[in-house]
XYZ file of C-alpha atoms in Angstrom:
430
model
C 152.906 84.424 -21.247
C 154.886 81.099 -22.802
C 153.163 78.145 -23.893
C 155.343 75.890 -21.088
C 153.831 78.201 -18.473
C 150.267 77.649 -19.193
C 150.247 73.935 -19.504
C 151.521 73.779 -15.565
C 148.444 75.535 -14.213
C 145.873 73.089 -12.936
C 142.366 73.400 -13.567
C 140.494 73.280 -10.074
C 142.687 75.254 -7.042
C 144.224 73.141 -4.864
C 141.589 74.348 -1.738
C 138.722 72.808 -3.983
C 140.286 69.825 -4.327
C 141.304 69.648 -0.452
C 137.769 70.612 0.129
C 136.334 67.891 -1.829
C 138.544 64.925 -0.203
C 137.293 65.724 3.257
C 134.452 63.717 4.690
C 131.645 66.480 6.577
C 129.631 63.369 7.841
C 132.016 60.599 8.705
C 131.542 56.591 6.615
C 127.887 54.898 6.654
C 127.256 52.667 9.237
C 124.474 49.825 9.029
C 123.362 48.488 12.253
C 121.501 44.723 12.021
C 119.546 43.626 15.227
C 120.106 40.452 16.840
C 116.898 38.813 16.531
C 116.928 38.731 12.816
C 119.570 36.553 12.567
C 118.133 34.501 14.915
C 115.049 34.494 13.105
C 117.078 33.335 9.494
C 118.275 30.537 11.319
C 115.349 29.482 13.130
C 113.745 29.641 9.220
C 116.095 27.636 7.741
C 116.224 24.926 10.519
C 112.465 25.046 9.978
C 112.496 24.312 6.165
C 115.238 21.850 6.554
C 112.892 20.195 9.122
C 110.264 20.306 6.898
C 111.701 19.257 4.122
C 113.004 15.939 5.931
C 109.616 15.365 7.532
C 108.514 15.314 3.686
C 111.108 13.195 2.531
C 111.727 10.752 5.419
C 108.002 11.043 6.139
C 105.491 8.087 5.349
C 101.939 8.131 5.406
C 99.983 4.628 5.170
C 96.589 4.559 3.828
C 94.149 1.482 5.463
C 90.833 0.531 5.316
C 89.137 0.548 8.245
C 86.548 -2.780 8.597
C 84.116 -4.272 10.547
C 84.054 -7.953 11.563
C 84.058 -10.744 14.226
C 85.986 -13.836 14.629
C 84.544 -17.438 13.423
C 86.164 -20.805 13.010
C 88.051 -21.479 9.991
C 85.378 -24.310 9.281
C 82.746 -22.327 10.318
C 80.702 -22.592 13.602
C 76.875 -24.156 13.508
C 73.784 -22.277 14.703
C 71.783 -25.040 16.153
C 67.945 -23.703 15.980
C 64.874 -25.312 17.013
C 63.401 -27.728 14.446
C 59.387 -26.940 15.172
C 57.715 -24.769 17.613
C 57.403 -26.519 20.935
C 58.415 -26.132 24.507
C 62.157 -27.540 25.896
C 61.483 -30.259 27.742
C 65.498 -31.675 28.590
C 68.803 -29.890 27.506
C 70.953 -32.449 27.835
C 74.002 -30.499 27.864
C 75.634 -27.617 29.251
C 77.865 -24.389 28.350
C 81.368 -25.617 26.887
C 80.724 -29.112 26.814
C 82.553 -31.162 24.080
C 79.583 -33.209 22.268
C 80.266 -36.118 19.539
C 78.687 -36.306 16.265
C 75.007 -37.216 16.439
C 74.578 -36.696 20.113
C 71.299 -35.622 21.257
C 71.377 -32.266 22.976
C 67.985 -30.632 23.104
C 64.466 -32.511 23.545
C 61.267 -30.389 22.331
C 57.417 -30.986 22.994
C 54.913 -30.789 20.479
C 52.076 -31.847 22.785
C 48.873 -29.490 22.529
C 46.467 -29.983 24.833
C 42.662 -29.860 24.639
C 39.525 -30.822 26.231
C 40.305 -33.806 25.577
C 43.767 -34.672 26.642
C 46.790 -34.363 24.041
C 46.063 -34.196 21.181
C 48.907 -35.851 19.259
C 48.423 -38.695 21.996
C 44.784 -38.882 20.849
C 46.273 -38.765 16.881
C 48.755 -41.587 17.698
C 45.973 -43.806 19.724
C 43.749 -43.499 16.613
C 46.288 -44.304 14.581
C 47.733 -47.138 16.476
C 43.941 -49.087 16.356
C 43.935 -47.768 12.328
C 46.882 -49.866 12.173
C 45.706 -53.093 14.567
C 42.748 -53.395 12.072
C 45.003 -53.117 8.618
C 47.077 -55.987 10.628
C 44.011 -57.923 11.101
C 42.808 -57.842 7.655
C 45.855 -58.545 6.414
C 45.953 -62.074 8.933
C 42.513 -62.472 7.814
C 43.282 -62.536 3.673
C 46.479 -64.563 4.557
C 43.568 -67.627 6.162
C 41.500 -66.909 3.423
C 44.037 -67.670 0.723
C 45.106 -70.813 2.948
C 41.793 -72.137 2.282
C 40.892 -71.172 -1.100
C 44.346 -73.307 -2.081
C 43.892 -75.864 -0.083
C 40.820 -76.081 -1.585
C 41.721 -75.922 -4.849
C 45.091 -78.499 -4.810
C 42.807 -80.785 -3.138
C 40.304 -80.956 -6.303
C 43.336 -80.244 -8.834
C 45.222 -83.622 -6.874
C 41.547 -85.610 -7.171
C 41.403 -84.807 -10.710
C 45.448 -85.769 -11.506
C 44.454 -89.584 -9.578
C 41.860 -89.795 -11.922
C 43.232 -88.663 -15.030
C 45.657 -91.357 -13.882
C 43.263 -93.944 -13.512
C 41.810 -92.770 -16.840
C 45.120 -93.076 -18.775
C 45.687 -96.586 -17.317
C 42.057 -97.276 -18.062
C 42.741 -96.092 -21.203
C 45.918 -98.366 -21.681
C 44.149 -101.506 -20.944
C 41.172 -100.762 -23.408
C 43.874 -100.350 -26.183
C 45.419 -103.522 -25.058
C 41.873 -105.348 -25.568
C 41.320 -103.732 -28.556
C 44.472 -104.811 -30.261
C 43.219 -108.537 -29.020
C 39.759 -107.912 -30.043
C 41.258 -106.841 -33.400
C 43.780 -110.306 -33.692
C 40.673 -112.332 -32.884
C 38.423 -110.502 -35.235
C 40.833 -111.440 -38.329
C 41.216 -114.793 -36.717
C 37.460 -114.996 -36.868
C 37.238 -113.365 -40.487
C 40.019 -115.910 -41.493
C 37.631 -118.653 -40.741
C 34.615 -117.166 -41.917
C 36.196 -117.452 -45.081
C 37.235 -120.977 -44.803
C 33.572 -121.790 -43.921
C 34.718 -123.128 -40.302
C 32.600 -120.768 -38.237
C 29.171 -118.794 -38.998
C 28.782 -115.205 -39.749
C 26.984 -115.044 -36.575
C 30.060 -115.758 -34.764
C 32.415 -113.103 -36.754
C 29.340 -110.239 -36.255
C 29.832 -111.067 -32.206
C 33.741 -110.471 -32.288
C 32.979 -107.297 -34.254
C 30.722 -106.052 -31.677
C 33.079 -106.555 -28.645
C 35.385 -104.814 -30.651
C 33.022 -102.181 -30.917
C 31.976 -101.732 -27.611
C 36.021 -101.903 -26.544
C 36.111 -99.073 -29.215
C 32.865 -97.065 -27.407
C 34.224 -97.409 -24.098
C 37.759 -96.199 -25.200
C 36.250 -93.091 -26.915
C 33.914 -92.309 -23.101
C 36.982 -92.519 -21.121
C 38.396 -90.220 -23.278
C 35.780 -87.767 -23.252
C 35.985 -87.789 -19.768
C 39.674 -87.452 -19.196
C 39.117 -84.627 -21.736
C 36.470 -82.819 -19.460
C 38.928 -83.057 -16.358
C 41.679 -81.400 -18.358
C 39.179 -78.441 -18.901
C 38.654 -78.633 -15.110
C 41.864 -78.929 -14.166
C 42.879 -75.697 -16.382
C 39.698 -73.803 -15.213
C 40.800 -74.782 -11.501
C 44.845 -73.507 -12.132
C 43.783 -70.433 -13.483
C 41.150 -69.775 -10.927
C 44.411 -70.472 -8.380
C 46.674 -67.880 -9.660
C 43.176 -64.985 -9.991
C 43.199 -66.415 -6.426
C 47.075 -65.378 -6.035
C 46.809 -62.543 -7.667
C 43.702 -61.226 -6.264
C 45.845 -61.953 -3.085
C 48.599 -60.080 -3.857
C 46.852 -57.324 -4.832
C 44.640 -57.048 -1.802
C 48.152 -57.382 0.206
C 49.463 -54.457 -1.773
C 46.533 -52.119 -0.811
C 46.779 -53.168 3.373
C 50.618 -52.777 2.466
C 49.989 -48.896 1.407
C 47.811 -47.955 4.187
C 50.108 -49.781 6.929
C 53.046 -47.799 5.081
C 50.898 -45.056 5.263
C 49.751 -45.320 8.825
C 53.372 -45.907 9.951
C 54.605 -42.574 8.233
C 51.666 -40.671 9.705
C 52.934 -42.073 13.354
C 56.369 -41.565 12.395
C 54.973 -37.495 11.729
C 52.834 -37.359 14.585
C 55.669 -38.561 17.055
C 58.474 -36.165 15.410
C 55.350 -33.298 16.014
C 54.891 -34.818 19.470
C 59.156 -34.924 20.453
C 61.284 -32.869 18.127
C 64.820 -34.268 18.757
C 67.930 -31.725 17.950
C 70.784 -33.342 17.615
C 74.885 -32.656 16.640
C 76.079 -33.030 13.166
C 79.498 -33.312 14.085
C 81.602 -33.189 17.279
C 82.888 -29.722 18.381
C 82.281 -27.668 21.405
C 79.076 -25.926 22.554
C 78.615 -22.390 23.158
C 76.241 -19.989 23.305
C 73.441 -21.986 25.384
C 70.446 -19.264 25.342
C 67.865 -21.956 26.804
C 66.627 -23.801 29.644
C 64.140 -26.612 30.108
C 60.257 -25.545 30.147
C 60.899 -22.531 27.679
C 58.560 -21.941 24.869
C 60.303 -22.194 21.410
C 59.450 -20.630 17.952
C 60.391 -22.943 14.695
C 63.868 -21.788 14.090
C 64.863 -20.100 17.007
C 68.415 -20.134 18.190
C 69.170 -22.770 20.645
C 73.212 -22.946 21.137
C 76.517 -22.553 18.739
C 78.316 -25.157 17.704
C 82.212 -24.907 16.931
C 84.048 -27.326 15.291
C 86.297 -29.970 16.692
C 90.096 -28.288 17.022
C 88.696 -25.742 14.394
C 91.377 -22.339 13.974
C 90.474 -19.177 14.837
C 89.970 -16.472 11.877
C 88.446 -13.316 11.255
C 85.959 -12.551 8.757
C 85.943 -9.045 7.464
C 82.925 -7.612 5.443
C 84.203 -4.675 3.324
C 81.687 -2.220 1.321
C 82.608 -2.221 -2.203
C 84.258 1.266 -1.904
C 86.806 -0.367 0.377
C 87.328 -3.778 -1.288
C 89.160 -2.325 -4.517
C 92.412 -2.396 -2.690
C 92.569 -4.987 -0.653
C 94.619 -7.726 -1.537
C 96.149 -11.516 0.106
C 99.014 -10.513 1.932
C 98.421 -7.022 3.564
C 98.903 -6.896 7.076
C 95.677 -6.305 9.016
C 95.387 -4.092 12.593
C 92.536 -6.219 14.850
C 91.006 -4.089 17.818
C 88.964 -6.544 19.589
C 85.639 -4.835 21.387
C 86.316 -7.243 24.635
C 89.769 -6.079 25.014
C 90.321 -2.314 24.616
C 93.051 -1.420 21.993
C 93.694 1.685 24.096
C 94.887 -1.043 27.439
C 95.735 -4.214 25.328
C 97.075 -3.009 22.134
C 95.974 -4.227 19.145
C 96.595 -7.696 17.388
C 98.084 -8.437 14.356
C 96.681 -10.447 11.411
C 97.185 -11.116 7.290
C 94.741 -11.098 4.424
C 94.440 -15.058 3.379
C 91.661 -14.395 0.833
C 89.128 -12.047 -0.078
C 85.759 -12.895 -2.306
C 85.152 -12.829 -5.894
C 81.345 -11.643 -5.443
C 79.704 -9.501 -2.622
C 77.494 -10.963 -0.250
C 73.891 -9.267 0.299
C 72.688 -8.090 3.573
C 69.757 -10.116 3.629
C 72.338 -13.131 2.596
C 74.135 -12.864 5.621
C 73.076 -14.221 9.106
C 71.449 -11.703 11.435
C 74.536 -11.576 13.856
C 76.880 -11.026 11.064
C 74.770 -8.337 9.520
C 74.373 -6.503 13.489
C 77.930 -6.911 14.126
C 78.800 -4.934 9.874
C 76.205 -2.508 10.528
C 78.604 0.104 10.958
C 80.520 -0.352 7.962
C 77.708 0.793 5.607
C 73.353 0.731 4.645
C 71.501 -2.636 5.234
C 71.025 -2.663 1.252
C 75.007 -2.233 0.784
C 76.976 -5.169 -0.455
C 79.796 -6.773 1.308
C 82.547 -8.834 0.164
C 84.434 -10.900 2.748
C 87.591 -10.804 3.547
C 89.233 -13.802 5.666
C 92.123 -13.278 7.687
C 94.509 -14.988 9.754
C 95.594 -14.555 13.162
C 99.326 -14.074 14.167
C 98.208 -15.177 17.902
C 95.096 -17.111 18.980
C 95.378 -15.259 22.020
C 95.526 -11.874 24.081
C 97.894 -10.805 26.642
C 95.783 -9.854 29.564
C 97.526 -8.239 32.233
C 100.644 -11.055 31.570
C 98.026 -13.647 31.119
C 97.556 -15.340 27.404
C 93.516 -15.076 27.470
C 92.053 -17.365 24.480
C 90.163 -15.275 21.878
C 86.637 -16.749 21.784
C 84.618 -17.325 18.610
C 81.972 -14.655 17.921
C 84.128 -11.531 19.098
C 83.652 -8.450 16.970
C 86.443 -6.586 15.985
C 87.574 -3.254 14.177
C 90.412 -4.037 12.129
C 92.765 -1.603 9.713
C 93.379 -3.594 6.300
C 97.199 -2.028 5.393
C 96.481 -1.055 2.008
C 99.775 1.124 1.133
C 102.473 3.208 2.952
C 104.361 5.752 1.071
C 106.564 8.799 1.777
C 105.031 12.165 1.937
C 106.984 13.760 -1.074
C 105.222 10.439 -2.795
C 102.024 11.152 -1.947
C 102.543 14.618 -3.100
C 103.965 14.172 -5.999
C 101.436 10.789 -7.082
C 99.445 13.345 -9.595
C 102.429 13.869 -11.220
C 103.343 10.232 -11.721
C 100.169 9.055 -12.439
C 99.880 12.165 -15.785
C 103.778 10.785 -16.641
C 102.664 7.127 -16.264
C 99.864 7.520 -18.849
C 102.094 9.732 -21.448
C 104.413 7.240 -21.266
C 101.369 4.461 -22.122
C-alpha cells in the first residue's frame, strides 16, 4: 500500500459515528409547577413588605402615669378646726364664697350634770373677771385718797414755809435795825452820853431778834424734811399703785384669754382664706366632727385647670418639659370619648414621699407603685379645659383622676433595632 492511501482512511467507520449522533432518548425536559412561582413571589412581596414595615415603621415608647386634675394654684381642703358637732353650714355645693367668709359653725359644748360645761367655765370666769374689775376701781379710790391726802399736807406745809420765809425776811430786816441802833448806842457809850445799861438792852433785843431768827429756821428746816418724807411717800404711793395695777392688769389679760379659749372651744368658726368656689361639701348640720376632718374643697377664684402626674423614679428619668402627654379621664371612657391631649410644663427636682402627699393623692397614685415608693410630680397642661360629650363641651372638674401616656420617644423600627449598635459606635467614637 502507498503512503497517500493510508492517510485517507478514517479512524472510527462511518456507522459508529452515525450511531453516536443519534439521540435513543429524545432532549431533557424540566417541568416547574405553578405554585412555586407563585410561592417566590408571594416571598418576595412578603420581605419587601417587611422590610418597609421596618423602615417606614415607628414605634413610640411612653410612660404610662397615674394622676388627677387640680388647680394650677392649688385647691384648699377645708377641715374641721377641733372636734365638735356642725351646728350651721352656711353654704352650699358650688357656691362662690369671698375671702374670710364664714362657712361652717362647730360646737364645743359638753354637757354634764350640771349643764354645759364651757357655759359653766365662761360664767366662772366672767365673775373672776367682775371681781379683778372691782379691785382694780377699788385701788383707783384708794390712791384718790392717799393723794389727796398727801397734797393737802404737802400744800399746808408750802403756806407755811411761806409764812416762815417772810417771817424770816422781817426778822432780818429788824436785825439789820437792831444792829444800826446797837452801833448808834455803842457810838454814844463811848462819848459818855448814855449808860452801859442802855447799850447791854440794845444788845439783847438784838439777841433775841437773832434767837428767834435761828427757831424759825429750825422749823422751816423740819418742814422741808416733812415735805421730802411726804413726796417720797407719794410716789411709793404711785408706785405701789402701779404695781398693784400691773398684777389686776395680768390676771384681767389672763382671764380675757382664758374666755377668748373657752369661747373658740365652745364655737369653732371655719372660715375662707380666699374667694374661690366650693366643692366637695361632705357635711350637714348636727354631724359629729373629729379635729381635722374634711369638711369641703376649696378652688381658687378663676384658677386653670392642670394635671398633676406622680411618676415612680423608674419612669421619671425620661420625662422631660415639652413631651406631649395622652390623658384618659376615669369619668369619661377613652374607649367612647377619646382621649385628651396635654404637654409636660414642669417636672420636680426631688421626689415626694408617700406619707408627704395628701391621702387622696396617695389613693388616686396607688397604682403606679408601693406606698413606700417615691414620686416626683409632673405638672401638665391641658390643650382643652373641656370634654366633648356626645357634641356637648362638658367642663373637666377638679379632682378627676386620670391615666395619662407621657410621649417619651418615637423612632422607626430599623432604629430601634439597630440602637445597640449606635449606642457601642457612639461610645468608640467618645
Amino acid at each position: 500500500m502507498s503512503t497517500s492511501s493510508t492517510d485517507e482512511v478514517p479512524l472510527f467507520r462511518p456507522e459508529a459515528l452515525a450511531a453516536k449522533g443519534a439521540q435513543r432518548f429524545g432532549s431533557v425536559l424540566i417541568h416547574q409547577p405553578w405554585g412555586y412561582s407563585l410561592a417566590a413571589i408571594l416571598a418576595g412581596v412578603l420581605v419587601l413588605l417587611v422590610v418597609a414595615f421596618a423602615f417606614f415603621g415607628t414605634y413610640t415608647r411612653k410612660a404610662t402615669i397615674n394622676g388627677l386634675l387640680m388647680p394650677e394654684r392649688g385647691m384648699l381642703r377645708l377641715t374641721a378646726p377641733g372636734p365638735g358637732i356642725l351646728s350651721d353650714v352656711r353654704v352650699v355645693e358650688g357656691r362662690s364664697v369671698e375671702a374670710g367668709e364664714a362657712l361652717f359653725i362647730l360646737s364645743g359644748e359638753r354637757l354634764s350634770a350640771a349643764g354645759g360645761t364651757q357655759k359653766l367655765i365662761s360664767q366662772q370666769l366672767s365673775q373672776r373677771l367682775l371681781l379683778l374689775e372691782r379691785n382694780r376701781s377699788l385701788a383707783d379710790e384708794r390712791l384718790a385718797v392717799q393723794l389727796r391726802m398727801l397734797d393737802s399736807r404737802l400744800a399746808t406745809i408750802a403756806s407755811e414755809l411761806s409764812q416762815f420765809s417772810e417771817e424770816l425776811r422781817l426778822l432780818e430786816r429788824r436785825g439789820e435795825l437792831a444792829n444800826a441802833h446797837l452801833g448808834r448806842q455803842q457810838e454814844l457809850v463811848d462819848a459818855g452820853f448814855i449808860s452801859v445799861a442802855q447799850l447791854q438792852q440794845a444788845e439783847a433785843e438784838l439777841l433775841t431778834l437773832q434767837g428767834q431768827q435761828q427757831s424759825i429756821q429750825r422749823a422751816r428746816a423740819s418742814l422741808q424734811r416733812e415735805r421730802t418724807e411726804l413726796m417720797a411717800q407719794r410716789q411709793d404711793v404711785e408706785l405701789h399703785h402701779r404695781s398693784e395695777m400691773s398684777e389686776i392688769d395680768n390676771g384681767i389679760a389672763l382671764i380675757r384669754q382664758e374666755q377668748a379659749e373657752s369661747d373658740a372651744r365652745a364655737e369653732l368658726v371655719s372660715v375662707a382664706p380666699f374667694a374661690g368656689t366650693l366643692t366637695g361639701l361632705s357635711v350637714q348640720p348636727g354631724q359629729q366632727v373629729a379635729a381635722g376632718a374634711l369638711l369641703a374643697s376649696l378652688i381658687p377664684q378663676g384658677a386653670t385647670l392642670i394635671a398633676h402626674l406622680y411618676a415612680a423614679p423608674r419612669q421619671a428619668g425620661f420625662i422631660e418639659p415639652g413631651q406631649p402627654v395622652l390623658m384618659r379621664y376615669a369619668a369619661y371612657p377613652y374607649q367612647k370619648f377619646g382621649m385628651a391631649r396635654g404637654r409636660v410644663v414642669d417636672v420636680a427636682k426631688s421626689p415626694y414621699a408617700a406619707q408627704e402627699l395628701p391621702a387622696h393623692i396617695v389613693s388616686a397614685i396607688q397604682g403606679v407603685g408601693a406606698p413606700s415608693e417615691l414620686f416626683y410630680r409632673v405638672t401638665v397642661a391641658l390643650d382643652s379645659p373641656s370634654m366633648d360629650v356626645y357634641g356637648n363641651a362638658q367642663l373637666l372638674q377638679a379632682g378627676m383622676l386620670l391615666e395619662a401616656d407621657v410621649v417619651q420617644d418615637k423612632r422607626r423600627l430599623y432604629e430601634w433595632a439597630l440602637e445597640p449598635l449606635y449606642s457601642v459606635t457612639g461610645k468608640m467614637q467618645e
